[in-house]
Amino acid sequence: MSDVILSIKNLTANVDGQPILKGVDLEIKAGEIHAIMGRNGSGKSTLSKIIAGHPEYEVTGGEIIYKGENLLEKEAEERALDGIFLAFQYPLEIPGVSNLDFLRVAYNAQLKHLGKEEIDEFDFEDLIEAKLEVVKMNPSFLGRSLNEGFSGGEKKRNEILQMALLEPSLGILDEIDSGLDIDALRIVSEGVNQLAHPENAFLLITHYQRLLDYITPQFVHVMYDGRIVKSGGKELALELEETGYDFLDEKVAAGVA
Amino acid sequence: MSITASEQAIAAMDNITMLDLSLAPLLRLAEEGNPVFNAGSAGWLREVRIQGAYRVSHRAFPTRKDEDWRVTDVSVLRKTHFRQAAQTSIQSHELDVFALEETAASRIVFVNGIYAPEFSDTSALPKGLYVGNLAGLSAECAADLVNYLSQQSRNLDVFASLNDAGVRDVAVIWADKNVVVDQPIHILFIGKPEDQPVAMQSRCVAIAESGSSLNLVEYYGAATQGCSDHDQQLYFNNTVTEVWVKANAQINHVRIQREGGSGIQIGNTAIAQAQDSRYHLTEVNMGAQLSRHTLTLNQNGAQTETILKGLTMVGGEQTSDTHTAVNLQHPHGTVDQLHKCIVDGSARSIFNGKVDVPQNAQMTNAAQLNRNLLLSPKARVDTKPELQITADNVKCTHGATVSQLEDDEIFYLRSRGLNEYDARHLLIDAFAAEILNTIAIPSLNTGLVNCVACRTID
């Protein structure tokens, strides 16, 4: 299998006029799980939002090709409908919108995009109950307002539930492990592992090697100052855990010198 | 110029007539309308009117120098030459816009403030409950109504006094002791604007005797061609509703202000709650170019529960002002107030909420929140939550927020496949839903949800 899902070449981007990405290259193929690690401010969350189409970020150069098409020409919702899913680091709380209604609206938007008939409420409830299993969520969550008053772990499980429903080709998990206790981390990770198959791909953004104990990536990349400076297999994560990110400073300093 | 009966009375009571000249035309209009009398009310109703006129004559027309009217300019009432709204009727198709399937046989209708029996039907309501107008009340009950009508309004603003001075007809809802009525009761005040500006008054008294329970829907609308939002005819509706919730009684009250788009409504609602009573209000203000709702609630006994939910949705050049004052006077009272405003165009919304917790209102639990959503750069919000606490063993919170739709919220929804337009609407609808969902009458709820959606179509 060598179907390329995502290909990023020399991507540069600004936020409020400040360069944040300074030339990112990344290729993700079907069936692969990649992890990007790095310090706060290295640009890894920015990269995830740019792939998902956040309008606040200005792409200044390079390209992102998704399934052979120029992704940068598409609006955020078109990217979502084409199979890109970003699980948020901080999922938003939307009081007044029931979780169930929201999930149905999102699912129906996808059906409509595919030229299919919208699903009715009863059929949808059957569908979503099966998906609840993936993240071991109590059906009572469906009746509550979207993410309102959810704990950190509940919000993240809700993100994975949405992903399980929408079945993306590319799932991007932005610090899905932050704020999770070990039980919630296990549930979330097992959810992702159940969803992974040879036709789709995942990109994990994380600070910590801990997540990679549960979801095993084939590729680990280290981001530093807006670039991917090192790539390797899963052992790279362990190495980082051992040495910390300080070696990067030395390496960059040496490079400059 | 002829002198009316009450001006003579005023002159008799007071050597110097202090009537503010800008109030004189409105007072004269109020007095012109012939009241509906019956055997039990003939005597005291005339007295209510005279007393009202007397109070008007001792007040000034509110200006922006008055703290309570600081941000709401009502000078249009002074500058406009109003005529008395005709005692008229409507076509039955005009009623269809307002009729609710749930209240087809539990509804009373007033047109321009006067009872319209041909559109009223109370056949679904149980015994032990009176729902109708003043004239239909038994002589005995009408004689007893003197203990209620104007007993609260007399302490309110000049517009309430003006309403007293011009009481013509009264919607009366009166539940006997321990009568529990689940069926919602629809009190429909329909205005019929004309090409020339007309003035009308609406009046309502609701009494839940001890241990009784009522569900009231008080609705103000205009019979117009097409959606009343776009109506061009200026008119003035001055409304007063007095509510008594006796010991251990409950009233669920929905008040919808959906006046015509060029109408003006100045409304007063006063509520007296006895010990162990429960009063739940959901008010929705959507109509009128200029509206003011002043709510005055007194907890007159211990363990009293008050829930106030409000939604104001204005756009274009509308101004809508909600002033609430809740006075706790006894221990263990609870107040839960949430007022939300959605403001678009160059519209302006005003919220002033006062909760007074004096020394003897110990163990009070009061929460007040005003949340505002601005949809345009020219929209304006004035908010003033006020807590006055003298008691020392209470739990009280208050706050106000003003926000726009957040880019991050919209992005979150777009990243799930919703387009920007749908995402914005979902967020606006959700903001309104928190209030509208408290209305337990499905057809009314659906109608209002549709109005919210319709009004935010770009």
XYZ file of C-alpha atoms in Angstrom:
715
model
C 0.000 0.000 0.000
C 1.401 3.356 -0.851
C -1.668 5.540 -1.223
C -0.583 8.979 -0.118
C -3.318 10.638 1.932
C -1.523 13.806 2.919
C 1.535 15.430 1.447
C 2.912 18.659 2.896
C 5.779 20.397 1.142
C 7.763 23.351 2.469
C 4.742 24.787 4.275
C 5.176 28.222 5.823
C 2.497 30.103 7.762
C 1.937 33.211 9.866
C -0.276 34.018 12.808
C -0.886 37.747 13.262
C 2.007 38.435 10.923
C 4.438 36.275 12.926
C 5.985 33.311 11.110
C 5.074 30.134 13.005
C 5.685 27.449 10.408
C 8.981 27.818 8.580
C 9.048 25.012 6.051
C 7.264 21.819 7.080
C 7.519 18.642 5.032
C 5.401 15.608 5.870
C 3.929 12.693 3.987
C 1.275 10.389 5.414
C 0.066 7.258 3.648
C -3.000 5.117 4.165
C -2.713 2.741 7.098
C -0.082 4.842 8.865
C -0.058 6.466 12.265
C 2.296 9.429 12.681
C 3.140 11.335 15.831
C 4.496 14.864 15.998
C 6.207 15.762 19.228
C 7.756 18.988 20.378
C 7.698 21.727 22.912
C 5.003 24.310 23.409
C 5.273 26.922 20.697
C 7.121 24.683 18.267
C 4.227 24.954 15.802
C 2.652 21.507 16.084
C -0.849 22.669 17.084
C -0.677 25.368 14.415
C 0.058 22.705 11.828
C -3.010 20.722 12.888
C -5.283 23.764 12.661
C -3.893 24.732 9.260
C -4.604 21.248 7.908
C -8.179 21.583 9.253
C -8.575 25.066 7.707
C -8.732 27.494 10.626
C -9.186 30.944 9.009
C -6.957 32.667 11.581
C -3.780 31.196 10.084
C -2.238 32.610 6.957
C -0.385 30.185 4.733
C 2.509 32.069 3.144
C 4.124 29.328 1.110
C 4.363 25.659 0.240
C 1.539 23.239 -0.400
C -0.746 20.683 1.198
C -2.049 17.981 -1.110
C -4.810 15.787 0.306
C -5.815 12.753 -1.744
C -4.337 14.385 -4.817
C -6.158 17.712 -4.386
C -4.910 21.109 -3.275
C -6.246 21.341 0.247
C -5.463 25.026 0.706
C -8.167 25.990 -1.779
C -10.868 24.428 0.374
C -12.911 25.862 3.235
C -12.807 24.202 6.636
C -16.171 22.499 6.154
C -15.184 21.136 2.728
C -12.088 19.595 4.267
C -14.227 18.025 6.980
C -16.670 16.661 4.421
C -13.747 15.278 2.394
C -12.663 13.231 5.390
C -10.342 15.335 7.546
C -11.198 15.324 11.224
C -9.472 17.413 13.884
C -10.006 16.319 17.478
C -9.567 19.551 19.421
C -7.200 20.070 22.295
C -9.896 22.207 23.904
C -13.286 21.160 22.513
C -15.746 24.054 22.713
C -18.780 24.097 24.977
C -21.990 24.991 23.174
C -24.883 25.382 25.627
C -28.315 24.938 24.088
C -27.239 22.421 21.420
C -27.817 18.859 22.514
C -24.961 16.509 21.844
C -27.313 14.172 19.980
C -28.655 16.930 17.726
C -25.152 18.148 16.986
C -23.928 14.680 16.053
C -26.934 14.212 13.767
C -26.451 17.595 12.086
C -22.780 16.770 11.431
C -23.618 13.274 10.179
C -26.352 14.575 7.907
C -24.026 17.237 6.480
C -21.746 14.388 5.470
C -24.586 12.310 4.004
C -25.751 15.300 2.009
C -22.221 15.855 0.729
C -22.133 12.251 -0.429
C -25.454 12.752 -2.201
C -27.254 10.423 0.203
C -30.573 10.831 1.987
C -30.492 12.338 5.464
C -30.966 9.925 8.328
C -34.058 10.219 10.545
C -33.925 10.587 14.303
C -34.770 6.976 15.116
C -32.261 5.391 12.772
C -29.664 7.822 13.979
C -30.199 6.869 17.607
C -29.540 3.214 16.722
C -26.404 4.193 14.851
C -25.008 6.387 17.607
C -25.655 3.843 20.335
C -23.348 1.427 18.573
C -20.681 4.136 18.358
C -20.954 4.911 22.065
C -19.327 1.525 22.675
C -16.116 2.722 21.047
C -15.494 5.242 23.824
C -17.554 3.521 26.550
C -19.769 6.558 26.887
C -23.010 6.594 28.820
C -26.026 7.356 26.571
C -26.989 10.093 29.047
C -24.230 12.221 27.467
C -26.268 12.459 24.286
C -29.042 14.416 25.971
C -26.699 16.979 27.468
C -25.608 20.198 25.809
C -22.537 19.788 23.628
C -19.516 19.563 25.953
C -21.206 21.817 28.502
C -20.006 20.927 31.966
C -18.134 17.894 30.621
C -14.925 16.979 32.424
C -11.680 17.094 30.431
C -11.845 13.352 29.867
C -15.504 13.438 28.837
C -14.795 16.142 26.267
C -11.983 14.114 24.727
C -14.125 10.991 24.624
C -16.813 13.049 22.930
C -14.280 14.081 20.276
C -13.449 10.439 19.614
C -17.183 9.646 19.480
C -17.594 12.277 16.757
C -14.641 10.774 14.929
C -16.121 7.285 15.232
C -19.333 8.583 13.703
C -17.790 10.562 10.851
C -15.155 7.901 9.978
C -12.529 10.275 8.559
C -9.724 9.303 6.184
C -7.343 11.444 8.200
C -7.834 11.854 11.936
C -5.711 14.535 13.598
C -5.606 14.342 17.377
C -4.325 17.569 18.888
C -2.970 16.774 22.358
C -5.760 14.321 22.932
C -3.851 13.141 26.015
C -3.735 16.490 27.787
C -5.782 16.613 30.956
C -6.574 12.899 30.903
C -6.116 10.521 33.797
C -4.706 7.113 32.990
C -8.136 5.410 32.688
C -9.492 8.053 30.327
C -6.268 7.916 28.329
C -6.691 4.156 27.924
C -10.312 4.491 26.794
C -9.498 7.252 24.309
C -6.505 5.335 22.938
C -8.446 2.103 22.578
C -11.097 4.087 20.733
C -8.513 5.357 18.263
C -7.008 1.886 17.849
C -10.430 0.490 16.997
C -10.919 3.119 14.332
C -7.530 2.667 12.665
C -7.594 0.501 9.540
C -5.561 0.159 6.328
C -7.595 2.762 4.455
C -7.219 5.654 6.882
C -4.428 7.444 8.718
C -3.851 9.308 11.961
C -1.670 12.172 13.025
C -1.089 12.485 16.763
C 0.135 15.762 18.198
C 1.576 15.308 21.667
C 4.097 16.461 24.229
C 4.483 13.143 25.891
C 5.635 9.700 25.024
C 2.945 8.396 27.435
C 0.240 8.442 24.731
C 2.457 6.354 22.457
C 2.390 3.520 24.979
C -1.239 3.078 24.002
C -1.299 4.106 20.353
C 1.744 2.877 18.488
C 2.893 5.127 15.648
C 5.057 3.886 12.800
C 6.596 7.333 12.453
C 7.617 9.925 15.024
C 8.596 13.471 14.052
C 10.128 16.137 16.214
C 9.091 19.693 15.598
C 11.305 22.608 16.547
C 10.835 26.267 15.727
C 8.365 25.690 12.911
C 10.121 22.794 11.215
C 10.275 19.037 11.487
C 13.911 18.599 12.481
C 14.034 14.897 13.110
C 11.998 11.884 12.024
C 12.273 8.271 13.014
C 10.413 5.220 14.190
C 8.642 4.749 17.477
C 12.015 4.455 19.289
C 12.558 8.183 18.678
C 9.796 8.932 21.155
C 11.544 6.869 23.808
C 14.793 8.621 23.067
C 13.089 11.996 23.524
C 11.608 10.849 26.786
C 15.110 9.984 27.913
C 16.951 13.077 26.729
C 14.260 15.733 26.709
C 14.118 18.388 24.024
C 17.275 20.180 25.140
C 19.461 18.310 22.673
C 17.630 20.198 19.938
C 18.926 23.509 21.214
C 22.473 22.153 21.118
C 21.970 20.673 17.701
C 20.553 23.890 16.321
C 23.265 25.924 18.025
C 25.868 23.637 16.480
C 24.185 23.946 13.092
C 24.303 27.721 13.279
C 27.910 27.681 14.416
C -61.993 73.099 26.127
C -64.134 70.698 28.085
C -63.049 69.424 31.446
C -63.342 65.699 32.102
C -64.821 64.180 35.221
C -61.509 63.258 36.740
C -59.955 66.622 36.089
C -62.800 68.012 38.139
C -62.066 65.439 40.780
C -58.410 66.323 40.715
C -59.211 69.964 41.042
C -61.406 69.148 44.004
C -58.719 67.121 45.703
C -55.937 69.492 45.038
C -56.140 73.201 44.685
C -53.231 73.292 42.308
C -53.515 70.929 39.348
C -50.000 69.745 38.724
C -50.697 67.822 35.541
C -47.650 67.625 33.309
C -48.841 69.050 30.002
C -47.115 66.334 28.018
C -49.179 63.750 29.916
C -52.474 65.554 29.407
C -53.307 64.153 25.937
C -52.544 60.588 27.067
C -54.606 61.015 30.210
C -57.507 62.454 28.241
C -57.379 59.504 25.857
C -57.372 57.082 28.774
C -60.359 58.721 30.344
C -62.319 58.850 27.104
C -62.733 55.091 26.912
C -65.957 53.821 28.430
C -65.351 51.123 30.992
C -67.094 47.747 31.061
C -69.025 47.749 34.303
C -70.981 45.061 36.014
C -73.064 45.037 39.172
C -70.152 44.170 41.424
C -67.600 46.591 40.016
C -69.560 49.730 39.086
C -68.723 51.554 42.282
C -65.088 50.806 42.824
C -63.979 50.789 39.184
C -64.856 54.482 38.859
C -62.768 55.102 41.983
C -59.792 53.188 40.522
C -59.966 55.385 37.445
C -60.170 58.598 39.425
C -57.313 57.580 41.692
C -55.230 56.645 38.657
C -55.885 60.016 37.059
C -54.977 61.691 40.302
C -51.627 59.920 40.436
C -50.911 60.758 36.782
C -51.585 64.389 37.538
C -48.905 64.304 40.236
C -46.241 62.731 38.087
C -44.020 64.025 35.356
C -43.594 62.496 31.943
C -40.437 60.353 32.197
C -37.369 61.806 30.556
C -33.798 60.645 30.308
C -33.042 62.611 33.454
C -34.997 59.968 35.416
C -32.696 57.155 36.495
C -35.270 54.512 35.526
C -35.574 55.952 32.023
C -32.000 57.063 31.571
C -31.299 55.059 28.434
C -34.817 54.621 27.075
C -36.195 57.583 25.220
C -40.014 57.561 25.238
C -40.449 61.118 23.964
C -42.167 59.706 20.861
C -45.205 59.184 23.105
C -45.236 62.862 23.855
C -44.650 63.987 20.302
C -47.201 61.741 18.619
C -50.858 62.638 18.360
C -52.677 59.411 19.220
C -56.327 58.671 18.759
C -58.304 56.209 20.811
C -58.105 52.742 19.243
C -61.489 51.746 17.909
C -63.614 49.147 19.647
C -63.367 46.773 16.763
C -62.998 43.170 15.819
C -60.741 41.111 13.612
C -61.305 38.609 10.828
C -61.134 35.017 11.954
C -58.135 34.379 9.662
C -56.283 37.122 11.530
C -56.668 35.063 14.675
C -54.998 32.032 13.064
C -51.567 33.639 13.384
C -51.934 33.730 17.158
C -54.040 30.666 17.915
C -52.315 27.728 19.576
C -53.651 24.224 19.064
C -53.061 23.439 22.744
C -55.339 26.292 23.869
C -58.150 26.137 21.294
C -60.668 25.699 24.128
C -58.804 27.525 26.885
C -58.357 30.931 25.348
C -59.648 34.453 25.860
C -59.103 37.133 23.252
C -59.068 40.900 23.616
C -58.964 43.201 20.592
C -57.624 46.668 21.292
C -58.038 45.861 24.975
C -61.726 44.924 24.745
C -63.006 41.385 25.257
C -63.880 39.527 22.052
C -66.194 36.689 23.140
C -66.597 35.437 19.570
C -62.963 34.305 19.565
C -62.810 33.164 23.175
C -63.452 29.587 24.214
C -62.894 28.326 27.744
C -64.842 25.077 27.450
C -61.786 22.901 28.187
C -61.237 24.510 31.565
C -62.374 22.891 34.817
C -64.744 24.219 37.456
C -63.366 26.333 40.230
C -61.653 28.612 37.778
C -62.836 31.847 36.171
C -61.298 32.889 32.892
C -62.969 35.779 31.122
C -63.462 39.498 31.328
C -64.696 41.757 34.090
C -68.274 41.843 32.834
C -68.629 38.065 33.002
C -67.528 37.862 36.614
C -70.259 37.180 39.199
C -71.333 40.257 41.169
C -69.832 38.754 44.300
C -66.428 38.080 42.719
C -66.464 41.441 40.961
C -67.035 43.111 44.305
C -64.074 41.155 45.710
C -61.832 42.142 42.784
C -61.491 45.590 44.343
C -59.012 43.935 46.702
C -56.781 43.126 43.751
C -57.215 45.413 40.753
C -54.851 48.366 41.112
C -53.592 47.231 44.514
C -50.165 46.620 42.978
C -50.304 48.950 39.988
C -50.945 51.945 42.232
C -47.325 51.660 43.408
C -45.855 51.492 39.932
C -44.793 54.060 37.343
C -46.823 56.765 35.632
C -47.816 54.458 32.787
C -49.405 52.023 35.232
C -51.309 54.937 36.731
C -52.360 55.950 33.235
C -53.667 52.431 32.733
C -55.580 52.689 36.036
C -57.057 55.987 34.874
C -58.291 54.336 31.709
C -59.304 50.850 32.858
C -61.987 49.737 30.431
C -61.958 45.986 30.400
C -59.979 43.452 32.382
C -58.862 39.906 31.613
C -59.498 37.986 34.818
C -58.031 34.576 35.627
C -59.012 33.433 39.072
C -58.409 29.947 40.455
C -60.159 28.831 43.636
C -58.294 27.201 46.476
C -56.577 23.928 45.571
C -57.717 24.013 41.953
C -54.918 22.622 39.826
C -55.161 23.440 36.130
C -52.578 21.824 33.882
C -54.256 23.064 30.711
C -52.456 26.240 29.569
C -54.643 29.335 29.515
C -54.018 31.673 26.607
C -54.700 35.358 27.210
C -54.417 36.954 23.831
C -54.247 40.728 23.453
C -54.441 41.613 19.784
C -53.899 45.167 18.672
C -55.337 46.458 15.427
C -53.132 49.277 14.158
C -54.567 51.884 11.822
C -53.075 54.340 9.366
C -53.290 57.040 12.036
C -51.499 56.385 15.351
C -53.862 54.825 17.886
C -53.487 54.182 21.600
C -54.898 51.220 23.493
C -54.637 49.745 26.953
C -54.496 46.113 28.016
C -55.254 44.967 31.512
C -54.996 41.606 33.208
C -55.421 40.238 36.716
C -54.425 36.680 37.617
C -55.123 35.240 41.055
C -54.071 31.771 42.180
C -55.735 31.130 45.529
C -53.848 29.035 48.066
C -52.836 25.594 46.885
C -53.911 26.215 43.296
C -51.828 25.979 40.159
C -52.086 27.818 36.831
C -50.272 27.883 33.488
C -50.720 31.244 31.794
C -49.673 32.397 28.340
C -50.046 36.145 27.995
C -49.503 37.158 24.408
C -49.372 40.588 22.804
C -49.523 40.747 19.027
C -50.737 42.922 16.180
C -53.215 41.970 13.464
C -51.364 43.065 10.341
C -50.786 42.106 6.737
C -47.914 39.626 6.583
C -45.291 39.330 9.321
C -46.045 41.960 11.958
C -42.310 42.749 12.176
C -42.593 44.703 8.942
C -45.738 46.624 9.793
C -45.394 50.392 9.375
C -48.291 51.558 11.524
C -47.400 53.347 14.731
C -49.533 52.567 17.769
C -49.165 52.511 21.528
C -50.183 49.692 23.825
C -49.998 50.404 27.545
C -50.270 47.132 29.458
C -50.618 46.255 33.111
C -50.809 42.738 34.544
C -51.178 42.093 38.249
C -50.530 38.604 39.569
C -51.223 37.101 42.978
C -49.712 33.764 43.905
C -51.212 32.844 47.256
C -49.746 30.511 49.866
C -48.431 27.272 48.376
C -49.855 28.149 44.973
C -47.978 28.009 41.673
C -48.132 30.012 38.481
C -46.155 29.208 35.362
C -46.368 32.381 33.358
C -45.279 32.935 29.765
C -45.352 36.510 28.499
C -44.747 37.099 24.797
C -44.383 40.627 23.486
C -44.770 40.447 19.738
C -46.189 43.865 18.946
C -46.098 45.169 15.363
C -42.753 46.402 14.066
C -43.719 50.076 14.390
C -45.682 49.689 17.605
C -44.761 50.875 21.069
C -45.452 48.854 24.161
C -44.971 50.087 27.692
C -45.803 47.171 29.969
C -45.924 46.639 33.675
C -46.140 43.257 35.378
C -46.478 43.144 39.150
C -46.427 39.923 41.130
C -47.247 39.383 44.798
C -46.078 36.029 46.116
C -47.231 34.605 49.432
C -45.427 32.077 51.619
C -44.388 28.790 49.962
C -45.586 29.955 46.554
C -43.805 29.329 43.268
C -43.778 31.726 40.345
C -42.002 30.851 37.095
C -41.930 33.383 34.289
C -40.584 33.102 30.770
C -40.792 36.384 28.920
C -39.941 36.933 25.284
C -39.602 40.405 23.792
C -39.369 40.454 20.023
C -41.766 42.998 18.621
C -42.309 46.771 18.703
C -39.984 49.576 17.624
C -39.868 50.573 21.274
C -40.775 48.362 24.191
C -40.354 48.599 27.889
C -41.278 45.889 30.357
C -41.121 46.706 34.012
C -41.504 43.726 36.294
C -41.971 44.249 40.012
C -42.088 41.189 42.212
C -42.570 41.094 45.951
C -41.939 37.977 48.007
C -44.424 38.537 50.809
C -43.778 35.311 52.697
C -41.051 32.843 53.564
C -39.826 29.916 51.418
C -40.919 31.623 48.231
C -39.544 30.474 44.886
C -39.139 32.808 41.925
C -37.743 31.820 38.535
C -37.447 34.507 35.848
C -36.244 33.631 32.346
C -36.173 36.237 29.627
C -35.221 36.518 25.983
C -35.057 39.788 24.096
C -34.355 39.613 20.401
C -34.117 42.895 18.529
C -32.719 44.112 15.214
C -33.042 47.036 12.834
C -33.838 50.191 14.763
C -35.630 48.480 17.661
C -35.180 49.385 21.304
C -36.242 46.987 24.029
C -35.883 47.671 27.733
C -36.448 45.186 30.531
C -36.464 46.490 34.073
C -36.986 43.958 36.834
C -37.128 44.502 40.571
C -37.391 41.558 42.939
C -37.912 42.396 46.578
C -37.214 39.652 49.053
C -38.609 40.393 52.438
C -38.666 37.015 54.210
C -36.255 34.184 54.993
C -35.503 31.236 52.694
C -36.560 32.937 49.488
C -35.021 31.834 46.208
C -34.631 33.805 42.996
C -33.184 32.380 39.804
C -33.051 34.926 37.006
C -31.526 34.555 33.554
C -32.166 37.231 30.948
C -30.637 36.866 27.486
C -30.545 39.388 24.661
C -29.726 38.937 20.981
C -29.087 42.299 19.395
C -28.647 42.843 15.654
C -28.618 45.809 13.268
C -28.588 49.178 15.023
C -30.878 47.877 17.734
C -30.492 48.501 21.398
C -31.369 46.352 24.352
C -31.447 47.457 27.939
C -31.513 45.270 31.008
C -31.751 46.559 34.523
C -32.277 43.898 37.162
C -32.531 44.730 40.808
C -32.674 42.175 43.603
C -33.200 43.613 47.055
C -32.260 41.426 50.007
C -33.032 43.304 53.218
C -31.982 42.327 56.731
C -34.891 39.952 57.423
C -34.484 38.029 54.160
C -31.947 35.638 55.679
C -31.018 32.313 54.058
C -31.867 33.731 50.669
C -30.501 32.103 47.540
C -30.517 34.570 44.676
C -28.806 34.253 41.299
C -29.096 36.750 38.502
C -27.386 36.622 35.124
C -27.767 38.755 32.024
C -26.139 37.404 28.858
C -25.979 39.436 25.665
C -25.079 38.367 22.157
C -24.195 41.151 19.740
C -24.586 40.247 16.087
C -23.587 43.530 14.486
C -21.022 46.261 15.128
C -23.777 48.874 15.540
C -25.840 46.901 18.022
C -25.859 48.261 21.527
C -26.427 46.762 24.967
C -26.877 48.532 28.279
C -26.884 46.201 31.229
C -27.054 46.876 34.918
C -27.480 43.935 37.277
C -28.003 45.277 40.785
C -27.921 43.393 44.045
C -28.714 45.209 47.247
C -27.914 43.011 50.197
C -28.293 43.936 53.827
C -28.906 40.439 55.173
C -25.697 38.683 56.226
C -26.487 34.995 55.819
C -27.385 34.682 52.163
C -26.062 33.251 48.926
C -26.332 35.776 46.118
C -24.646 35.978 42.726
C -25.085 38.292 39.812
C -23.367 39.001 36.553
C -23.564 40.155 32.993
C -21.777 39.076 29.833
C -21.624 40.700 26.428
C -20.179 38.705 23.561
C -20.164 38.130 19.865
C -20.182 34.799 18.085
C -16.684 33.465 18.680
C -14.549 32.560 15.671
C -13.363 29.460 17.514
C -16.933 28.275 18.086
C -17.729 28.718 14.406
C -14.516 26.945 13.401
C -15.342 24.037 15.708
C -18.682 23.547 13.959
C -17.194 24.023 10.486
C -14.547 21.436 11.251
C -17.468 19.008 11.667
C -18.795 19.791 8.206
C -21.288 22.612 8.858
C -20.975 25.609 6.592
C -20.391 29.020 8.140
C -24.013 30.086 7.732
C -25.376 26.965 9.413
C -22.754 27.214 12.134
C -23.754 30.807 12.961
C -27.408 29.875 13.029
C -26.847 26.863 15.204
C -25.070 29.082 17.733
C -27.743 31.806 17.689
C -30.558 29.270 17.931
C -28.781 27.598 20.812
C -28.386 30.892 22.640
C -32.135 31.475 22.373
C -33.061 27.856 23.057
C -31.908 28.018 26.648
C -34.842 30.375 27.306
C -37.356 29.130 24.730
C -36.988 25.536 25.936
C -38.579 26.572 29.221
C -41.869 27.101 27.346
C -43.671 23.787 27.693
C -46.288 24.463 24.994
C -44.905 22.800 21.848
C -46.653 24.878 19.175
C -45.703 28.141 20.880
C -42.141 26.967 21.371
C -41.838 25.888 17.724
C -43.315 29.171 16.492
C -40.834 31.213 18.495
C -37.883 29.044 17.474
C -38.887 29.631 13.845
C -39.118 33.376 14.455
C -35.604 33.426 15.902
C -34.291 31.533 12.886
C -36.229 33.707 10.414
C -34.955 36.930 11.922
C -31.307 35.989 11.566
C -31.491 35.148 7.859
C -29.014 37.511 6.235
